[in-house]
Amino acid sequence: MLERSVSERDVVAILKSAPRCWLQDNGRWKLEGTDSDGERLLLFVELQEVVVVVNAFRGDEGDDDEG
């Protein structure tokens, strides 16, 4: 998040109400939304036993990533 200047607020907003969300073949969730400035933001969410891992990408940066 720090590397891509993604705020916790933007991540929480997308986790709450992502307009696009789908489960990938690898078991991770991909969520697509926009940040507070209207820039496209992708989140890749992996649910583990006691940890939730979220990767955030801006614009087209995460399109080809399987998470």
CSV table of C-alpha atoms in Angstrom, one decimal:
chain,number,residue,atom,x,y,z
A,1,MET,CA,0.0,0.0,0.0
A,2,LEU,CA,2.8,2.4,0.8
A,3,GLU,CA,4.6,1.6,-2.4
A,4,ARG,CA,1.6,2.5,-4.5
A,5,SER,CA,0.3,5.3,-2.2
A,6,VAL,CA,-2.9,3.4,-1.5
A,7,SER,CA,-4.7,4.6,1.7
A,8,GLU,CA,-6.3,2.3,4.2
A,9,ARG,CA,-9.5,4.3,3.7
A,10,ASP,CA,-9.6,3.5,0.0
A,11,VAL,CA,-9.0,-0.2,0.7
A,12,VAL,CA,-11.8,-0.3,3.2
A,13,ALA,CA,-14.2,1.5,0.9
A,14,ILE,CA,-13.5,-1.0,-1.9
A,15,LEU,CA,-13.8,-4.0,0.5
A,16,LYS,CA,-17.2,-2.7,1.6
A,17,SER,CA,-18.7,-1.9,-1.8
A,18,ALA,CA,-16.6,-3.0,-4.8
A,19,PRO,CA,-18.6,-2.7,-8.0
A,20,ARG,CA,-16.7,-5.7,-9.5
A,21,CYS,CA,-15.6,-8.7,-7.5
A,22,TRP,CA,-14.8,-12.2,-8.5
A,23,LEU,CA,-13.2,-15.4,-7.2
A,24,GLN,CA,-10.1,-16.4,-9.2
A,25,ASP,CA,-9.0,-20.0,-10.0
A,26,ASN,CA,-6.2,-19.7,-7.5
A,27,GLY,CA,-8.7,-19.1,-4.6
A,28,ARG,CA,-8.0,-15.4,-4.3
A,29,TRP,CA,-10.6,-12.7,-4.6
A,30,LYS,CA,-10.1,-9.8,-7.1
A,31,LEU,CA,-12.0,-6.6,-6.4
A,32,GLU,CA,-12.1,-3.6,-8.7
A,33,GLY,CA,-13.1,-0.1,-7.7
A,34,THR,CA,-11.9,3.5,-7.6
A,35,ASP,CA,-10.0,5.4,-5.0
A,36,SER,CA,-11.1,8.7,-3.5
A,37,ASP,CA,-9.6,10.6,-6.5
A,38,GLY,CA,-11.5,8.4,-9.0
A,39,GLU,CA,-8.5,6.4,-10.1
A,40,ARG,CA,-9.0,2.7,-10.8
A,41,LEU,CA,-7.8,0.4,-8.0
A,42,LEU,CA,-7.5,-3.4,-7.9
A,43,LEU,CA,-7.3,-5.4,-4.7
A,44,PHE,CA,-6.3,-9.0,-4.6
A,45,VAL,CA,-7.5,-10.6,-1.3
A,46,GLU,CA,-6.4,-13.9,0.0
A,47,LEU,CA,-8.2,-15.4,3.0
A,48,GLN,CA,-6.0,-17.5,5.3
A,49,GLU,CA,-6.7,-19.1,8.7
A,50,VAL,CA,-6.0,-16.0,10.8
A,51,VAL,CA,-4.7,-13.5,8.3
A,52,VAL,CA,-6.2,-11.6,5.4
A,53,VAL,CA,-3.7,-10.6,2.8
A,54,VAL,CA,-4.6,-7.7,0.5
A,55,ASN,CA,-2.5,-6.5,-2.5
A,56,ALA,CA,-3.4,-3.2,-4.1
A,57,PHE,CA,-2.7,-2.1,-7.6
A,58,ARG,CA,-3.4,1.2,-9.4
A,59,GLY,CA,-4.8,1.5,-12.9
A,60,ASP,CA,-3.9,-1.3,-15.3
A,61,GLU,CA,-0.9,-2.4,-13.2
A,62,GLY,CA,-2.7,-5.5,-11.8
A,63,ASP,CA,-4.7,-6.6,-14.9
A,64,ASP,CA,-2.4,-9.5,-15.8
A,65,ASP,CA,-1.7,-10.5,-12.2
A,66,GLU,CA,-3.3,-13.7,-10.9
A,67,GLY,CA,-2.8,-12.2,-7.4
